[in-house]
Short mmCIF file of C-alpha atoms and ligand atoms in Angstrom, two decimals:
data_model
loop_
_atom_site.label_atom_id
_atom_site.label_comp_id
_atom_site.label_asym_id
_atom_site.label_seq_id
_atom_site.Cartn_x
_atom_site.Cartn_y
_atom_site.Cartn_z
CA ASP A 1 0.00 0.00 0.00
CA GLY A 2 2.99 2.27 0.43
CA LYS A 3 2.88 3.26 4.06
CA LEU A 4 6.57 3.89 4.38
CA TYR A 5 7.26 4.18 8.07
CA THR A 6 9.32 1.68 9.94
CA ARG A 7 10.70 1.17 13.40
CA SER A 8 13.85 -0.48 12.06
CA HIS A 9 15.93 2.66 11.67
CA LYS A 10 19.20 0.91 12.38
CA ARG A 11 18.93 -1.71 9.68
CA GLY A 12 20.02 0.43 6.75
CA ASN A 13 19.58 3.54 4.70
CA ILE A 14 15.90 4.54 4.80
CA GLU A 15 16.54 7.73 2.88
CA LYS A 16 18.07 5.82 0.00
CA ALA A 17 14.98 3.63 -0.25
CA MET A 18 12.73 6.70 -0.14
CA ARG A 19 14.75 8.54 -2.78
CA LEU A 20 14.58 5.52 -5.07
CA LEU A 21 10.81 5.63 -4.82
CA VAL A 22 10.79 9.36 -5.62
CA GLU A 23 13.13 8.83 -8.59
CA HIS A 24 10.60 6.31 -9.88
CA GLY A 25 7.54 8.50 -9.58
CA ALA A 26 6.53 8.86 -5.91
CA LYS A 27 5.81 12.40 -4.71
CA SER A 28 8.77 14.03 -2.98
CA ASP A 29 6.47 14.66 0.03
CA ILE A 30 7.39 11.18 1.23
CA LEU A 31 10.87 12.52 2.02
CA ILE A 32 9.50 14.88 4.66
CA ASP A 33 6.16 13.49 5.83
CA ALA A 34 6.09 12.03 9.33
CA HIS A 35 3.93 9.17 8.06
CA PRO A 36 4.74 8.91 4.36
CA HIS A 37 2.21 7.06 2.23
CA ILE A 38 2.11 6.42 -1.51
CA GLY A 39 -1.25 4.68 -1.94
CA SER A 40 -2.31 1.43 -3.58
CA ASN A 41 -3.52 3.23 -6.72
CA LYS A 42 -0.09 4.87 -7.31
CA LEU A 43 2.21 1.97 -6.49
CA PRO A 44 1.82 -0.20 -9.63
CA LYS A 45 3.18 2.57 -11.89
CA ILE A 46 6.16 3.12 -9.56
CA VAL A 47 6.92 -0.61 -9.42
CA GLY A 48 6.72 -0.72 -13.24
CA ASN A 49 9.22 2.14 -13.42
CA ILE A 50 11.59 0.34 -11.04
CA ARG A 51 11.36 -2.71 -13.28
CA SER A 52 12.29 -0.59 -16.31
CA THR A 53 15.38 0.69 -14.48
CA ILE A 54 16.42 -2.87 -13.63
CA GLU A 55 16.03 -3.87 -17.28
CA HIS A 56 17.86 -0.76 -18.46
CA TYR A 57 20.90 -1.86 -16.45
CA GLY A 58 20.83 -5.40 -17.82
CA GLY A 59 18.55 -7.15 -15.36
CA GLN A 60 15.78 -9.44 -16.58
CA VAL A 61 12.31 -9.97 -15.15
CA HIS A 62 10.68 -13.33 -15.88
CA PHE A 63 6.94 -13.39 -15.28
CA ASP A 64 5.03 -16.65 -14.72
CA SER A 65 8.26 -18.16 -13.44
CA ASN A 66 7.86 -20.13 -10.28
CA VAL A 67 10.98 -21.37 -8.52
CA THR A 68 10.26 -25.06 -8.02
CA ASP A 69 13.65 -26.37 -6.93
CA PHE A 70 17.04 -25.29 -5.63
CA LEU A 71 20.18 -26.79 -7.15
CA ILE A 72 22.43 -27.48 -4.17
CA GLU A 73 25.67 -29.46 -4.43
CA ASP A 74 28.30 -30.03 -1.75
CA GLY A 75 26.86 -27.34 0.52
CA ALA A 76 26.78 -24.67 -2.19
CA ILE A 77 23.92 -23.34 -4.27
CA LYS A 78 24.31 -23.76 -8.01
CA GLY A 79 21.04 -22.22 -9.18
CA VAL A 80 17.31 -22.81 -9.30
CA THR A 81 14.80 -24.75 -11.35
CA VAL A 82 11.87 -22.75 -12.68
CA ASN A 83 8.43 -24.17 -13.50
CA ASN A 84 9.84 -27.68 -13.05
CA ASN A 85 11.57 -27.51 -16.41
CA SER A 86 14.26 -24.89 -16.85
CA GLU A 87 17.44 -24.53 -14.84
CA HIS A 88 19.08 -21.17 -14.13
CA THR A 89 22.60 -21.62 -12.85
CA ALA A 90 24.32 -19.02 -10.66
CA GLU A 91 27.15 -18.57 -8.18
CA ALA A 92 24.82 -16.69 -5.84
CA VAL A 93 21.05 -16.79 -5.33
CA ILE A 94 19.01 -14.24 -3.37
CA LEU A 95 15.77 -15.76 -2.11
CA ALA A 96 13.13 -13.09 -1.41
CA THR A 97 9.85 -14.92 -1.87
CA GLY A 98 7.87 -13.19 0.91
CA HIS A 99 6.17 -14.62 3.98
CA SER A 100 3.42 -16.49 2.17
CA ALA A 101 5.51 -18.76 -0.07
CA ARG A 102 4.82 -21.78 2.09
CA ASP A 103 5.85 -24.13 -0.73
CA ILE A 104 9.34 -22.62 -0.61
CA TYR A 105 9.69 -23.27 3.13
CA TYR A 106 8.60 -26.90 2.69
CA LEU A 107 10.91 -27.34 -0.29
CA LEU A 108 13.92 -25.98 1.60
CA HIS A 109 13.13 -28.19 4.58
CA GLN A 110 12.81 -31.23 2.32
CA LYS A 111 16.21 -30.43 0.84
CA GLY A 112 17.76 -30.30 4.29
CA VAL A 113 18.28 -26.52 4.37
CA ARG A 114 18.02 -25.37 7.97
CA LEU A 115 15.02 -23.20 8.89
CA GLU A 116 13.88 -21.89 12.28
CA ALA A 117 10.48 -21.24 13.84
CA LYS A 118 9.91 -17.57 14.64
CA PRO A 119 7.36 -15.64 16.73
CA TYR A 120 4.83 -13.53 14.84
CA ALA A 121 1.37 -12.08 15.51
CA LEU A 122 -2.19 -12.94 14.56
CA GLY A 123 -5.59 -11.35 15.03
CA VAL A 124 -8.25 -9.42 13.16
CA ARG A 125 -8.90 -6.19 11.26
CA ILE A 126 -11.04 -3.69 13.08
CA GLU A 127 -12.94 -1.20 10.95
CA HIS A 128 -14.53 2.02 12.24
CA PRO A 129 -16.29 4.81 10.39
CA GLN A 130 -13.53 7.32 9.56
CA PRO A 131 -15.60 10.26 10.92
CA LEU A 132 -15.71 8.52 14.31
CA ILE A 133 -11.90 8.24 14.40
CA ASP A 134 -11.62 11.86 13.23
CA GLN A 135 -13.95 13.02 16.01
CA ILE A 136 -11.86 11.20 18.58
CA GLN A 137 -8.48 12.29 17.26
CA TYR A 138 -9.26 15.86 16.20
CA ASN A 139 -11.98 16.55 18.75
CA GLN A 140 -14.06 18.12 15.98
CA ARG A 141 -17.61 17.20 15.04
CA GLN A 142 -16.59 17.27 11.40
CA ARG A 143 -13.01 17.13 10.16
CA GLU A 144 -11.76 20.37 8.66
CA ALA A 145 -11.19 20.01 4.94
CA ALA A 146 -7.46 20.73 5.24
CA LEU A 147 -6.89 17.89 7.68
CA PRO A 148 -6.06 14.38 6.48
CA ALA A 149 -8.06 11.34 7.57
CA SER A 150 -6.79 10.67 11.06
CA SER A 151 -4.99 7.58 12.25
CA TYR A 152 -4.17 5.90 15.53
CA ARG A 153 -1.69 3.50 16.99
CA LEU A 154 -2.56 1.43 20.02
CA ALA A 155 -0.75 -1.14 22.08
CA CYS A 156 -1.19 -2.79 25.45
CA GLN A 157 -0.12 -5.82 27.39
CA VAL A 158 -2.66 -8.53 28.20
CA GLY A 159 -1.08 -10.98 30.62
CA ASP A 160 2.31 -11.70 29.16
CA ARG A 161 1.42 -10.98 25.53
CA GLY A 162 1.50 -7.74 23.58
CA VAL A 163 -1.63 -6.74 21.65
CA PHE A 164 -1.18 -3.94 19.13
CA SER A 165 -2.67 -2.16 16.16
CA PHE A 166 -0.77 -2.72 12.94
CA CYS A 167 -0.88 -1.31 9.40
CA MET A 168 -3.52 1.31 10.22
CA CYS A 169 -5.27 2.52 7.05
CA PRO A 170 -7.10 5.85 7.45
CA GLY A 171 -9.72 6.36 4.73
CA GLY A 172 -8.94 2.83 3.65
CA LEU A 173 -10.28 -0.52 2.56
CA VAL A 174 -10.14 -3.98 4.07
CA VAL A 175 -9.04 -6.35 1.31
CA PRO A 176 -8.83 -10.12 0.81
CA ALA A 177 -5.23 -11.35 1.01
CA ALA A 178 -5.39 -15.16 0.98
CA THR A 179 -2.75 -16.86 -1.13
CA ALA A 180 -4.33 -20.31 -1.51
CA PRO A 181 -7.83 -21.71 -1.89
CA GLY A 182 -9.68 -22.63 1.28
CA GLU A 183 -8.47 -19.83 3.54
CA ILE A 184 -9.67 -16.40 4.66
CA VAL A 185 -7.01 -13.74 5.21
CA VAL A 186 -7.62 -9.99 5.28
CA ASN A 187 -5.31 -7.00 5.02
CA GLY A 188 -5.70 -3.24 4.57
CA MET A 189 -4.84 -0.54 2.06
CA SER A 190 -5.84 2.99 1.07
CA MET A 191 -5.85 5.01 -2.10
CA SER A 192 -3.46 7.97 -2.05
CA LYS A 193 -6.31 10.36 -1.16
CA ARG A 194 -7.33 8.23 1.81
CA ASP A 195 -10.90 9.19 1.14
CA SER A 196 -12.96 6.08 1.88
CA PRO A 197 -15.48 6.53 4.72
CA TYR A 198 -13.75 3.84 6.79
CA ALA A 199 -10.67 3.52 8.99
CA ASN A 200 -9.24 0.05 9.51
CA SER A 201 -6.33 -1.44 11.35
CA GLY A 202 -4.87 -4.85 11.94
CA THR A 203 -5.21 -5.66 15.64
CA VAL A 204 -3.05 -8.57 16.57
CA VAL A 205 -1.75 -10.64 19.46
CA ALA A 206 1.89 -11.69 19.69
CA VAL A 207 2.28 -15.43 19.07
CA GLU A 208 5.30 -16.83 20.89
CA LEU A 209 6.81 -20.23 20.26
CA GLU A 210 5.53 -21.58 23.59
CA ASP A 211 1.94 -20.84 22.45
CA LEU A 212 2.34 -23.43 19.71
CA ALA A 213 2.48 -26.55 21.87
CA PRO A 214 -0.75 -28.03 20.37
CA PHE A 215 0.95 -27.88 16.95
CA ARG A 216 4.21 -29.38 18.13
CA GLN A 217 3.88 -32.36 15.76
CA HIS A 218 4.59 -29.90 12.92
CA GLY A 219 8.06 -29.20 14.28
CA ILE A 220 9.46 -25.91 12.98
CA PHE A 221 6.26 -25.48 10.96
CA ALA A 222 4.11 -25.28 14.11
CA GLY A 223 3.54 -21.52 13.71
CA LEU A 224 2.69 -21.90 10.07
CA ALA A 225 0.27 -24.75 10.86
CA PHE A 226 -1.39 -22.62 13.56
CA GLN A 227 -1.73 -19.70 11.14
CA GLN A 228 -3.16 -21.98 8.46
CA SER A 229 -5.57 -23.67 10.88
CA VAL A 230 -7.13 -20.31 11.79
CA GLU A 231 -7.39 -19.20 8.15
CA GLN A 232 -8.99 -22.51 7.17
CA ALA A 233 -11.38 -22.60 10.14
CA LEU A 234 -12.74 -19.20 9.10
CA PHE A 235 -13.07 -20.30 5.49
CA ASN A 236 -14.84 -23.53 6.47
CA HIS A 237 -17.34 -21.57 8.54
CA GLY A 238 -18.36 -19.55 5.47
CA ASP A 239 -20.11 -20.31 2.20
CA GLY A 240 -16.98 -21.15 0.21
CA SER A 241 -16.49 -17.59 -1.03
CA GLN A 242 -14.15 -14.85 0.20
CA LYS A 243 -16.91 -13.33 2.34
CA ALA A 244 -15.27 -12.67 5.69
CA PRO A 245 -16.70 -13.53 9.10
CA ALA A 246 -17.36 -10.43 11.19
CA GLN A 247 -18.91 -9.18 14.39
CA ARG A 248 -19.64 -5.78 15.87
CA LEU A 249 -16.80 -4.90 18.22
CA THR A 250 -19.08 -4.75 21.26
CA ASP A 251 -20.70 -8.10 20.37
CA PHE A 252 -17.25 -9.66 19.98
CA VAL A 253 -16.47 -8.66 23.55
CA LYS A 254 -19.89 -9.76 24.85
CA GLY A 255 -19.60 -13.09 23.02
CA LYS A 256 -22.75 -12.63 20.96
CA VAL A 257 -23.32 -13.07 17.22
CA SER A 258 -24.35 -9.68 15.76
CA GLY A 259 -27.94 -9.37 14.58
CA ASN A 260 -26.65 -7.10 11.85
CA LEU A 261 -23.27 -5.68 10.93
CA ASN A 262 -22.08 -2.15 10.23
CA GLY A 263 -21.33 -1.09 6.67
CA SER A 264 -17.86 -2.10 5.48
CA SER A 265 -15.34 -1.36 2.75
CA TYR A 266 -14.62 -5.10 2.28
CA ILE A 267 -15.79 -5.74 -1.26
CA PRO A 268 -16.44 -9.54 -1.13
CA GLY A 269 -18.79 -8.80 1.79
CA LEU A 270 -19.07 -9.74 5.45
CA TYR A 271 -21.33 -12.16 7.27
CA ALA A 272 -22.14 -12.27 10.96
CA ALA A 273 -20.19 -15.00 12.73
CA PRO A 274 -19.05 -15.89 16.28
CA LEU A 275 -15.44 -14.75 15.90
CA HIS A 276 -15.06 -14.97 19.67
CA GLU A 277 -15.43 -18.76 19.22
CA LEU A 278 -13.88 -19.22 15.79
CA LEU A 279 -10.56 -17.65 16.77
CA PRO A 280 -8.35 -19.69 19.11
CA PRO A 281 -9.07 -18.72 22.76
CA SER A 282 -5.44 -17.60 23.19
CA ILE A 283 -6.08 -14.93 20.54
CA ALA A 284 -9.79 -14.10 21.03
CA ASP A 285 -9.59 -13.66 24.81
CA LYS A 286 -6.64 -11.28 24.63
CA LEU A 287 -8.20 -9.28 21.82
CA ARG A 288 -11.45 -8.95 23.77
CA GLN A 289 -9.59 -7.53 26.75
CA ALA A 290 -7.32 -5.34 24.65
CA VAL A 291 -10.08 -3.56 22.72
CA GLN A 292 -11.64 -2.49 26.02
CA ILE A 293 -8.28 -1.12 27.18
CA PHE A 294 -7.95 0.66 23.82
CA GLY A 295 -11.42 2.13 24.45
CA GLN A 296 -10.11 3.68 27.66
CA LYS A 297 -7.04 5.09 25.92
CA MET A 298 -9.05 6.42 22.99
CA LYS A 299 -12.58 7.32 24.11
CA GLY A 300 -15.09 6.20 21.50
CA TYR A 301 -12.89 3.48 19.97
CA TYR A 302 -14.78 0.70 21.74
CA SER A 303 -17.96 1.20 19.79
CA GLU A 304 -20.80 -0.83 18.34
CA GLU A 305 -20.17 1.12 15.14
CA ALA A 306 -16.96 -0.86 14.59
CA ASN A 307 -16.71 -4.29 12.94
CA VAL A 308 -14.19 -6.97 13.82
CA ILE A 309 -13.19 -8.88 10.66
CA GLY A 310 -11.28 -12.19 10.54
CA THR A 311 -8.43 -12.83 10.11
CA GLU A 312 -5.25 -10.78 10.02
CA SER A 313 -2.76 -13.62 10.07
CA ARG A 314 0.09 -12.57 7.78
CA THR A 315 1.76 -9.88 9.83
CA SER A 316 5.21 -11.39 9.43
CA SER A 317 6.79 -14.73 8.68
CA PRO A 318 6.34 -17.66 11.07
CA ILE A 319 9.66 -19.02 9.75
CA ARG A 320 13.18 -17.64 9.63
CA ILE A 321 15.77 -18.82 7.11
CA PRO A 322 18.89 -18.35 9.20
CA ARG A 323 21.88 -16.54 7.79
CA ASP A 324 25.27 -15.43 8.96
CA ARG A 325 25.30 -11.94 10.55
CA ASP A 326 28.29 -10.70 8.60
CA THR A 327 28.01 -12.42 5.22
CA TYR A 328 24.17 -12.45 5.01
CA MET A 329 24.61 -15.93 3.58
CA HIS A 330 22.80 -19.04 4.82
CA SER A 331 25.05 -20.50 7.46
CA GLU A 332 25.11 -23.92 5.75
CA VAL A 333 24.59 -23.21 2.05
CA ARG A 334 27.31 -21.22 0.35
CA GLY A 335 26.10 -18.60 -2.11
CA PHE A 336 22.53 -18.71 -0.79
CA PHE A 337 21.22 -15.34 0.47
CA PRO A 338 17.77 -15.39 2.14
CA ALA A 339 16.35 -11.85 2.18
CA GLY A 340 13.34 -9.77 3.08
CA GLU A 341 10.17 -10.63 4.90
CA GLY A 342 10.00 -14.29 3.92
CA ALA A 343 13.44 -14.94 5.35
CA GLY A 344 12.31 -13.33 8.61
CA TYR A 345 14.51 -10.24 8.35
CA ALA A 346 11.92 -7.60 7.54
CA GLY A 347 8.35 -6.61 8.31
CA GLY A 348 7.10 -4.13 5.76
CA ILE A 349 8.19 -2.36 2.62
CA ILE A 350 10.98 -0.19 4.00
CA SER A 351 12.61 -2.80 6.20
CA ALA A 352 12.46 -5.25 3.26
CA ALA A 353 14.03 -2.58 1.03
CA MET A 354 16.85 -1.98 3.50
CA ASP A 355 17.43 -5.69 3.86
CA GLY A 356 17.60 -5.88 0.07
CA GLN A 357 20.28 -3.19 0.00
CA ASN A 358 22.33 -5.00 2.64
CA VAL A 359 22.02 -8.35 0.89
CA ALA A 360 22.91 -6.85 -2.50
CA ARG A 361 26.10 -5.42 -1.01
CA ALA A 362 26.91 -8.78 0.58
CA VAL A 363 26.41 -10.59 -2.73
CA LYS A 364 28.69 -8.10 -4.47
CA LYS A 365 31.38 -8.81 -1.90
CA PHE A 366 30.86 -12.57 -2.21
CA LEU A 367 31.10 -12.44 -5.99
CA ALA A 368 34.08 -10.07 -6.12
CA PRO A 369 36.68 -12.88 -6.56
CA VAL A 370 34.56 -14.50 -9.29
CA LEU A 371 33.97 -11.22 -11.15
CA ARG A 372 37.58 -10.09 -10.96
C1 LIG B 401 -2.71 -5.55 1.04
C2 LIG B 401 -1.34 -5.31 1.63
C3 LIG B 401 -0.98 -4.02 2.01
C4 LIG B 401 0.28 -3.79 2.54
N1 LIG B 401 0.61 -2.51 2.84
C5 LIG B 401 1.83 -2.24 3.35
C6 LIG B 401 2.20 -0.90 3.65
O1 LIG B 401 1.45 0.03 3.43
N2 LIG B 401 3.44 -0.68 4.19
C7 LIG B 401 4.30 -1.70 4.45
O2 LIG B 401 5.41 -1.43 4.93
N3 LIG B 401 3.98 -2.98 4.16
C8 LIG B 401 2.77 -3.27 3.61
N4 LIG B 401 2.43 -4.57 3.31
C9 LIG B 401 3.45 -5.60 3.55
C10 LIG B 401 4.51 -5.56 2.42
O3 LIG B 401 3.87 -5.76 1.19
C11 LIG B 401 5.58 -6.60 2.66
O4 LIG B 401 6.13 -6.41 3.95
C12 LIG B 401 6.70 -6.48 1.64
O5 LIG B 401 6.19 -6.51 0.33
C13 LIG B 401 7.73 -7.60 1.82
O6 LIG B 401 8.67 -7.51 0.79
P1 LIG B 401 9.49 -8.76 0.28
O7 LIG B 401 10.25 -8.27 -0.90
O8 LIG B 401 10.23 -9.40 1.38
O9 LIG B 401 8.40 -9.84 -0.21
P2 LIG B 401 7.17 -9.68 -1.21
O10 LIG B 401 6.89 -8.27 -1.56
O11 LIG B 401 6.07 -10.51 -0.62
O12 LIG B 401 7.71 -10.37 -2.54
C14 LIG B 401 7.85 -11.76 -2.68
C15 LIG B 401 7.80 -12.06 -4.17
O13 LIG B 401 8.23 -13.40 -4.39
C16 LIG B 401 7.37 -13.99 -5.35
N5 LIG B 401 7.41 -15.45 -5.16
C17 LIG B 401 6.88 -16.20 -4.15
N6 LIG B 401 7.16 -17.51 -4.35
C18 LIG B 401 7.88 -17.59 -5.49
C19 LIG B 401 8.46 -18.68 -6.21
N7 LIG B 401 8.39 -19.96 -5.81
N8 LIG B 401 9.13 -18.39 -7.37
C20 LIG B 401 9.25 -17.10 -7.81
N9 LIG B 401 8.71 -16.04 -7.16
C21 LIG B 401 8.05 -16.29 -6.02
C22 LIG B 401 6.00 -13.39 -5.03
O14 LIG B 401 5.16 -13.52 -6.14
C23 LIG B 401 6.39 -11.95 -4.76
O15 LIG B 401 6.46 -11.21 -5.94
C24 LIG B 401 1.19 -4.84 2.74
C25 LIG B 401 0.82 -6.15 2.38
C26 LIG B 401 -0.42 -6.38 1.83
C27 LIG B 401 -0.78 -7.79 1.41
#
């Protein structure tokens, strides 16, 4: 969506990533805004421009090309197989397939490449009318025209787990984000004008490795199996479409299926469901407590005018592909560079961009003797 703020300021050169976006068509405002945002309607053109630059400098982009195997010999990567039929050989391979390429994790595991389980977070999207959030944040009955749609950021501790808002989208849309049939996953985005009548935010509970005991038979894939089980349970409760289960926020807390739901930006549509029962108790119970705490911090937030929508499950990767701190290379596979969110080293556009810069530099260093 192009919300470009990050908490990982120490990981690399944020300004360089921002300038690259400006050079490829983003407004220069992002260089000075406190909460820079490009917008889902503007991003495709910018990404296309970045692709043109890559091609201009000799890079190639292969569409419809799925990596289906890794060529590994004597502890070193030799390339990849694409679409089960063509081999691309290389001295170095950067793997940046994102946090939802589950097939890649299973493939690596099957090939004996070491992976690690990693904590992440899981929960719901909560959608309010934007004017309600504006009233709370600006203390104005109606937002002045010059003011942008307002946002919020909330966090609290419930027992020993953090619960926090994530990827808040003022004037935004809740969108379907499943990557395989048979699952319900939602996410959020906004157009650059942030002018939809709704405000939504991921609201998630930290999932630590000790929470995954019931999935222990899945070994390092326990977190992934937990994530998948929630996504599939929500899908199985529905009518086989991408309609998402939802509940008024107050009904979610009271444990009651909503007689009717509030309007929503979610285009496939919502249906009333007992999310308080469908979500695992470890998640639902903490969310139910947290939203009441959020209501005390932000008067008006805990409102029957808000919908809870399931499920926000892809906040970050449940798996890490371990790499050496200095060389950025997998500790056991020479020439193999896991990068970005799917490798567990980023959470968002800017941190993934900075990780990309660091890995690119590491690959250059690794290849220097070969290129000489
Ligand atoms: C709706 C939505 C809105 C978001 N909005 C924001 C936002 O505003 N700000 C923010 O910071 N983050 C946002 N995010 C998260 C952000 O998109 C990710 O954090 C970021 O894209 C991670 O970058 P990455 O390069 O590591 O992986 P990705 O961008 O996920 O890229 C992985 C790529 O690998 C490809 N791939 C996967 N498997 C294979 C394979 N086997 N062979 C070949 N290619 C493969 C995928 O098709 C994809 O192109 C949003 C995510 C969603 C879904």
